[in-house]
Protein backbone atom coordinates (compact mmCIF):
# COMPACT_ATOMS: atom_id res chain seq x y z
CA UNK A 1 0.00 0.00 0.00
CA UNK A 2 2.80 2.40 0.88
CA UNK A 3 4.73 1.62 -2.30
CA UNK A 4 1.71 2.46 -4.45
CA UNK A 5 1.67 5.95 -2.90
CA UNK A 6 5.37 6.45 -3.61
CA UNK A 7 5.07 6.31 -7.36
CA UNK A 8 5.45 9.80 -8.77
CA UNK A 9 4.70 11.20 -12.17
CA UNK A 10 8.33 11.16 -13.24
CA UNK A 11 11.58 9.33 -12.54
CA UNK A 12 13.03 11.97 -10.22
CA UNK A 13 9.87 12.26 -8.13
CA UNK A 14 9.56 8.51 -7.75
CA UNK A 15 13.19 8.17 -6.76
CA UNK A 16 13.09 10.94 -4.15
CA UNK A 17 9.85 9.77 -2.56
CA UNK A 18 11.16 6.24 -2.38
CA UNK A 19 14.54 7.34 -1.02
CA UNK A 20 12.84 9.23 1.81
CA UNK A 21 10.76 6.17 2.68
CA UNK A 22 13.84 3.91 2.51
CA UNK A 23 15.75 6.30 4.78
CA UNK A 24 13.03 6.19 7.42
CA UNK A 25 12.86 2.41 7.11
CA UNK A 26 16.64 1.97 7.49
CA UNK A 27 16.70 4.28 10.51
CA UNK A 28 13.80 2.35 12.07
CA UNK A 29 15.60 -0.97 11.52
CA UNK A 30 18.80 0.46 13.01
CA UNK A 31 16.87 1.76 16.00
CA UNK A 32 15.40 -1.68 16.58
CA UNK A 33 18.83 -3.28 16.29
CA UNK A 34 20.26 -0.92 18.88
CA UNK A 35 17.37 -1.29 21.31
CA UNK A 36 16.48 -4.97 21.03
CA UNK A 37 19.77 -6.57 19.96
CA UNK A 38 22.13 -4.23 21.82
CA UNK A 39 24.38 -3.76 18.79
CA UNK A 40 24.84 -1.16 16.09
CA UNK A 41 25.87 -0.95 12.46
CA UNK A 42 28.38 1.40 10.91
CA UNK A 43 27.01 4.39 9.02
CA UNK A 44 28.17 2.79 5.75
CA UNK A 45 26.01 -0.26 6.45
CA UNK A 46 22.96 1.91 7.09
CA UNK A 47 23.65 3.85 3.89
CA UNK A 48 23.92 0.57 1.96
CA UNK A 49 20.54 -0.48 3.37
CA UNK A 50 19.01 2.81 2.20
CA UNK A 51 20.36 2.27 -1.31
CA UNK A 52 19.21 -1.36 -1.32
CA UNK A 53 15.64 -0.57 -0.19
CA UNK A 54 15.37 2.32 -2.64
CA UNK A 55 16.51 0.11 -5.51
CA UNK A 56 14.20 -2.69 -4.42
CA UNK A 57 11.15 -0.45 -4.28
CA UNK A 58 11.67 1.35 -7.60
CA UNK A 59 12.96 -1.66 -9.55
CA UNK A 60 9.62 -2.65 -11.07
CA UNK A 61 8.15 0.82 -11.58
CA UNK A 62 7.53 2.11 -15.09
CA UNK A 63 10.13 4.87 -14.70
CA UNK A 64 12.98 2.44 -14.03
CA UNK A 65 12.06 -0.53 -16.20
CA UNK A 66 15.00 0.17 -18.54
CA UNK A 67 17.55 -0.35 -15.72
CA UNK A 68 18.66 -3.59 -14.14
CA UNK A 69 18.52 -4.13 -10.39
CA UNK A 70 22.34 -4.12 -10.32
CA UNK A 71 22.43 -0.69 -11.95
CA UNK A 72 19.91 0.68 -9.47
CA UNK A 73 21.56 -0.75 -6.38
CA UNK A 74 25.04 0.28 -7.49
CA UNK A 75 24.13 3.90 -8.22
N, CA, C and O atoms as a GROMACS GRO file, in nm:
protein
  300
    1UNK      N    1   0.082  -0.118   0.000
    1UNK     CA    2   0.000   0.000   0.000
    1UNK      C    3   0.088   0.126   0.000
    1UNK      O    4   0.060   0.221  -0.072
    2UNK      N    5   0.192   0.124   0.081
    2UNK     CA    6   0.280   0.240   0.088
    2UNK      C    7   0.352   0.260  -0.044
    2UNK      O    8   0.365   0.374  -0.091
    3UNK      N    9   0.399   0.152  -0.104
    3UNK     CA   10   0.473   0.162  -0.229
    3UNK      C   11   0.386   0.223  -0.338
    3UNK      O   12   0.435   0.302  -0.419
    4UNK      N   13   0.259   0.189  -0.342
    4UNK     CA   14   0.171   0.246  -0.445
    4UNK      C   15   0.159   0.398  -0.432
    4UNK      O   16   0.138   0.466  -0.531
    5UNK      N   17   0.173   0.450  -0.312
    5UNK     CA   18   0.167   0.595  -0.290
    5UNK      C   19   0.299   0.663  -0.323
    5UNK      O   20   0.303   0.785  -0.339
    6UNK      N   21   0.406   0.587  -0.334
    6UNK     CA   22   0.537   0.645  -0.361
    6UNK      C   23   0.559   0.677  -0.508
    6UNK      O   24   0.643   0.760  -0.542
    7UNK      N   25   0.484   0.614  -0.594
    7UNK     CA   26   0.507   0.631  -0.736
    7UNK      C   27   0.469   0.772  -0.779
    7UNK      O   28   0.355   0.815  -0.762
    8UNK      N   29   0.566   0.843  -0.833
    8UNK     CA   30   0.545   0.980  -0.878
    8UNK      C   31   0.514   0.985  -1.026
    8UNK      O   32   0.500   0.882  -1.092
    9UNK      N   33   0.503   1.104  -1.076
    9UNK     CA   34   0.470   1.120  -1.217
    9UNK      C   35   0.594   1.117  -1.306
    9UNK      O   36   0.583   1.110  -1.429
   10UNK      N   37   0.711   1.122  -1.245
   10UNK     CA   38   0.833   1.116  -1.324
   10UNK      C   39   0.941   1.038  -1.247
   10UNK      O   40   0.921   1.001  -1.131
   11UNK      N   41   1.051   1.014  -1.312
   11UNK     CA   42   1.158   0.933  -1.254
   11UNK      C   43   1.216   0.998  -1.128
   11UNK      O   44   1.236   0.931  -1.027
   12UNK      N   45   1.242   1.127  -1.135
   12UNK     CA   46   1.303   1.197  -1.022
   12UNK      C   47   1.210   1.197  -0.901
   12UNK      O   48   1.254   1.173  -0.788
   13UNK      N   49   1.083   1.224  -0.923
   13UNK     CA   50   0.986   1.226  -0.813
   13UNK      C   51   0.972   1.090  -0.747
   13UNK      O   52   0.967   1.080  -0.625
   14UNK      N   53   0.966   0.987  -0.828
   14UNK     CA   54   0.956   0.851  -0.775
   14UNK      C   55   1.080   0.816  -0.693
   14UNK      O   56   1.068   0.761  -0.584
   15UNK      N   57   1.196   0.849  -0.745
   15UNK     CA   58   1.320   0.817  -0.676
   15UNK      C   59   1.329   0.888  -0.542
   15UNK      O   60   1.365   0.827  -0.441
   16UNK      N   61   1.298   1.018  -0.540
   16UNK     CA   62   1.309   1.094  -0.415
   16UNK      C   63   1.209   1.048  -0.310
   16UNK      O   64   1.243   1.035  -0.193
   17UNK      N   65   1.085   1.025  -0.351
   17UNK     CA   66   0.984   0.977  -0.256
   17UNK      C   67   1.025   0.842  -0.198
   17UNK      O   68   1.010   0.818  -0.078
   18UNK      N   69   1.075   0.756  -0.283
   18UNK     CA   70   1.116   0.624  -0.238
   18UNK      C   71   1.239   0.632  -0.150
   18UNK      O   72   1.249   0.559  -0.051
   19UNK      N   73   1.333   0.718  -0.183
   19UNK     CA   74   1.454   0.734  -0.102
   19UNK      C   75   1.422   0.784   0.038
   19UNK      O   76   1.484   0.741   0.135
   20UNK      N   77   1.325   0.875   0.049
   20UNK     CA   78   1.284   0.923   0.181
   20UNK      C   79   1.224   0.809   0.262
   20UNK      O   80   1.258   0.790   0.379
   21UNK      N   81   1.136   0.733   0.200
   21UNK     CA   82   1.076   0.617   0.268
   21UNK      C   83   1.183   0.517   0.310
   21UNK      O   84   1.180   0.467   0.422
   22UNK      N   85   1.278   0.487   0.221
   22UNK     CA   86   1.384   0.392   0.251
   22UNK      C   87   1.474   0.442   0.364
   22UNK      O   88   1.522   0.363   0.445
   23UNK      N   89   1.496   0.572   0.370
   23UNK     CA   90   1.575   0.630   0.479
   23UNK      C   91   1.507   0.611   0.613
   23UNK      O   92   1.569   0.569   0.710
   24UNK      N   93   1.378   0.641   0.617
   24UNK     CA   94   1.303   0.619   0.742
   24UNK      C   95   1.304   0.472   0.782
   24UNK      O   96   1.318   0.439   0.899
   25UNK      N   97   1.288   0.384   0.683
   25UNK     CA   98   1.286   0.241   0.711
   25UNK      C   99   1.421   0.193   0.764
   25UNK      O  100   1.425   0.117   0.861
   26UNK      N  101   1.530   0.237   0.704
   26UNK     CA  102   1.664   0.197   0.749
   26UNK      C  103   1.692   0.250   0.890
   26UNK      O  104   1.752   0.180   0.972
   27UNK      N  105   1.650   0.372   0.917
   27UNK     CA  106   1.670   0.428   1.051
   27UNK      C  107   1.587   0.350   1.153
   27UNK      O  108   1.634   0.323   1.264
   28UNK      N  109   1.465   0.314   1.117
   28UNK     CA  110   1.380   0.235   1.207
   28UNK      C  111   1.444   0.099   1.236
   28UNK      O  112   1.446   0.054   1.351
   29UNK      N  113   1.495   0.033   1.132
   29UNK     CA  114   1.560  -0.097   1.152
   29UNK      C  115   1.685  -0.083   1.240
   29UNK      O  116   1.711  -0.168   1.325
   30UNK      N  117   1.761   0.023   1.219
   30UNK     CA  118   1.880   0.046   1.301
   30UNK      C  119   1.842   0.075   1.446
   30UNK      O  120   1.908   0.028   1.538
   31UNK      N  121   1.736   0.150   1.465
   31UNK     CA  122   1.687   0.176   1.600
   31UNK      C  123   1.650   0.046   1.670
   31UNK      O  124   1.687   0.025   1.785
   32UNK      N  125   1.578  -0.040   1.600
   32UNK     CA  126   1.540  -0.168   1.658
   32UNK      C  127   1.662  -0.255   1.690
   32UNK      O  128   1.664  -0.323   1.793
   33UNK      N  129   1.761  -0.252   1.604
   33UNK     CA  130   1.883  -0.328   1.629
   33UNK      C  131   1.952  -0.279   1.756
   33UNK      O  132   1.997  -0.358   1.838
   34UNK      N  133   1.960  -0.149   1.770
   34UNK     CA  134   2.026  -0.092   1.888
   34UNK      C  135   1.948  -0.118   2.017
   34UNK      O  136   2.008  -0.144   2.122
   35UNK      N  137   1.817  -0.111   2.010
   35UNK     CA  138   1.737  -0.129   2.131
   35UNK      C  139   1.722  -0.276   2.168
   35UNK      O  140   1.744  -0.314   2.283
   36UNK      N  141   1.685  -0.359   2.072
   36UNK     CA  142   1.648  -0.497   2.103
   36UNK      C  143   1.762  -0.597   2.092
   36UNK      O  144   1.758  -0.702   2.155
   37UNK      N  145   1.864  -0.565   2.013
   37UNK     CA  146   1.977  -0.657   1.996
   37UNK      C  147   2.104  -0.605   2.060
   37UNK      O  148   2.206  -0.675   2.061
   38UNK      N  149   2.100  -0.485   2.114
   38UNK     CA  150   2.213  -0.423   2.182
   38UNK      C  151   2.340  -0.423   2.096
   38UNK      O  152   2.449  -0.453   2.144
   39UNK      N  153   2.324  -0.389   1.970
   39UNK     CA  154   2.438  -0.376   1.879
   39UNK      C  155   2.406  -0.263   1.782
   39UNK      O  156   2.293  -0.215   1.776
   40UNK      N  157   2.506  -0.222   1.707
   40UNK     CA  158   2.484  -0.116   1.610
   40UNK      C  159   2.566  -0.140   1.485
   40UNK      O  160   2.669  -0.207   1.488
   41UNK      N  161   2.518  -0.085   1.374
   41UNK     CA  162   2.587  -0.095   1.246
   41UNK      C  163   2.664   0.033   1.219
   41UNK      O  164   2.632   0.139   1.272
   42UNK      N  165   2.765   0.022   1.136
   42UNK     CA  166   2.838   0.140   1.091
   42UNK      C  167   2.749   0.223   1.000
   42UNK      O  168   2.653   0.172   0.942
   43UNK      N  169   2.779   0.350   0.987
   43UNK     CA  170   2.701   0.439   0.902
   43UNK      C  171   2.700   0.390   0.757
   43UNK      O  172   2.600   0.407   0.687
   44UNK      N  173   2.810   0.331   0.712
   44UNK     CA  174   2.817   0.279   0.575
   44UNK      C  175   2.717   0.167   0.553
   44UNK      O  176   2.659   0.155   0.445
   45UNK      N  177   2.696   0.085   0.654
   45UNK     CA  178   2.601  -0.026   0.645
   45UNK      C  179   2.459   0.028   0.635
   45UNK      O  180   2.378  -0.021   0.556
   46UNK      N  181   2.428   0.130   0.714
   46UNK     CA  182   2.296   0.191   0.709
   46UNK      C  183   2.275   0.256   0.572
   46UNK      O  184   2.167   0.243   0.514
   47UNK      N  185   2.374   0.324   0.522
   47UNK     CA  186   2.365   0.385   0.389
   47UNK      C  187   2.343   0.280   0.282
   47UNK      O  188   2.264   0.301   0.190
   48UNK      N  189   2.412   0.166   0.291
   48UNK     CA  190   2.392   0.057   0.196
   48UNK      C  191   2.249   0.003   0.202
   48UNK      O  192   2.192  -0.033   0.100
   49UNK      N  193   2.193  -0.003   0.321
   49UNK     CA  194   2.054  -0.048   0.336
   49UNK      C  195   1.958   0.050   0.270
   49UNK      O  196   1.861   0.009   0.207
   50UNK      N  197   1.986   0.179   0.284
   50UNK     CA  198   1.901   0.280   0.220
   50UNK      C  199   1.904   0.263   0.069
   50UNK      O  200   1.800   0.265   0.003
   51UNK      N  201   2.023   0.246   0.013
   51UNK     CA  202   2.036   0.227  -0.131
   51UNK      C  203   1.967   0.098  -0.175
   51UNK      O  204   1.901   0.096  -0.279
   52UNK      N  205   1.982  -0.009  -0.098
   52UNK     CA  206   1.921  -0.136  -0.132
   52UNK      C  207   1.768  -0.125  -0.132
   52UNK      O  208   1.704  -0.169  -0.228
   53UNK      N  209   1.709  -0.068  -0.027
   53UNK     CA  210   1.564  -0.057  -0.019
   53UNK      C  211   1.510   0.035  -0.127
   53UNK      O  212   1.404   0.008  -0.183
   54UNK      N  213   1.581   0.143  -0.157
   54UNK     CA  214   1.537   0.232  -0.264
   54UNK      C  215   1.536   0.158  -0.397
   54UNK      O  216   1.438   0.165  -0.472
   55UNK      N  217   1.643   0.087  -0.426
   55UNK     CA  218   1.651   0.011  -0.551
   55UNK      C  219   1.544  -0.097  -0.557
   55UNK      O  220   1.483  -0.119  -0.661
   56UNK      N  221   1.521  -0.164  -0.446
   56UNK     CA  222   1.420  -0.269  -0.442
   56UNK      C  223   1.281  -0.215  -0.470
   56UNK      O  224   1.203  -0.277  -0.543
   57UNK      N  225   1.249  -0.100  -0.414
   57UNK     CA  226   1.115  -0.045  -0.428
   57UNK      C  227   1.089   0.018  -0.565
   57UNK      O  228   0.975   0.016  -0.612
   58UNK      N  229   1.190   0.072  -0.629
   58UNK     CA  230   1.167   0.135  -0.760
   58UNK      C  231   1.196   0.041  -0.877
   58UNK      O  232   1.169   0.076  -0.992
   59UNK      N  233   1.250  -0.075  -0.849
   59UNK     CA  234   1.296  -0.166  -0.955
   59UNK      C  235   1.187  -0.197  -1.057
   59UNK      O  236   1.215  -0.195  -1.177
   60UNK      N  237   1.068  -0.224  -1.015
   60UNK     CA  238   0.962  -0.265  -1.107
   60UNK      C  239   0.866  -0.152  -1.146
   60UNK      O  240   0.759  -0.178  -1.202
   61UNK      N  241   0.902  -0.028  -1.118
   61UNK     CA  242   0.815   0.082  -1.158
   61UNK      C  243   0.840   0.116  -1.305
   61UNK      O  244   0.945   0.085  -1.360
   62UNK      N  245   0.742   0.180  -1.366
   62UNK     CA  246   0.753   0.211  -1.509
   62UNK      C  247   0.867   0.307  -1.540
   62UNK      O  248   0.919   0.306  -1.652
   63UNK      N  249   0.907   0.389  -1.445
   63UNK     CA  250   1.013   0.488  -1.470
   63UNK      C  251   1.152   0.425  -1.470
   63UNK      O  252   1.247   0.485  -1.522
   64UNK      N  253   1.166   0.306  -1.414
   64UNK     CA  254   1.298   0.244  -1.403
   64UNK      C  255   1.305   0.108  -1.471
   64UNK      O  256   1.397   0.031  -1.445
   65UNK      N  257   1.210   0.079  -1.557
   65UNK     CA  258   1.206  -0.053  -1.620
   65UNK      C  259   1.321  -0.075  -1.718
   65UNK      O  260   1.350  -0.189  -1.754
   66UNK      N  261   1.388   0.031  -1.761
   66UNK     CA  262   1.500   0.017  -1.854
   66UNK      C  263   1.633  -0.011  -1.783
   66UNK      O  264   1.734  -0.034  -1.849
   67UNK      N  265   1.634  -0.010  -1.649
   67UNK     CA  266   1.755  -0.035  -1.572
   67UNK      C  267   1.747  -0.170  -1.502
   67UNK      O  268   1.640  -0.215  -1.462
   68UNK      N  269   1.861  -0.233  -1.488
   68UNK     CA  270   1.866  -0.359  -1.414
   68UNK      C  271   1.874  -0.329  -1.264
   68UNK      O  272   1.906  -0.218  -1.224
   69UNK      N  273   1.844  -0.431  -1.184
   69UNK     CA  274   1.852  -0.413  -1.039
   69UNK      C  275   1.994  -0.380  -0.997
   69UNK      O  276   2.015  -0.301  -0.906
   70UNK      N  277   2.093  -0.441  -1.063
   70UNK     CA  278   2.234  -0.412  -1.032
   70UNK      C  279   2.267  -0.265  -1.056
   70UNK      O  280   2.335  -0.202  -0.976
   71UNK      N  281   2.219  -0.211  -1.167
   71UNK     CA  282   2.243  -0.069  -1.195
   71UNK      C  283   2.181   0.020  -1.088
   71UNK      O  284   2.243   0.116  -1.042
   72UNK      N  285   2.060  -0.013  -1.049
   72UNK     CA  286   1.991   0.068  -0.947
   72UNK      C  287   2.060   0.059  -0.813
   72UNK      O  288   2.078   0.161  -0.747
   73UNK      N  289   2.097  -0.059  -0.771
   73UNK     CA  290   2.156  -0.075  -0.638
   73UNK      C  291   2.299  -0.023  -0.633
   73UNK      O  292   2.348   0.014  -0.526
   74UNK      N  293   2.367  -0.021  -0.745
   74UNK     CA  294   2.504   0.028  -0.749
   74UNK      C  295   2.508   0.180  -0.745
   74UNK      O  296   2.594   0.239  -0.680
   75UNK      N  297   2.416   0.244  -0.814
   75UNK     CA  298   2.413   0.390  -0.822
   75UNK      C  299   2.325   0.442  -0.714
   75UNK      O  300   2.308   0.563  -0.701
   0.00000   0.00000   0.00000
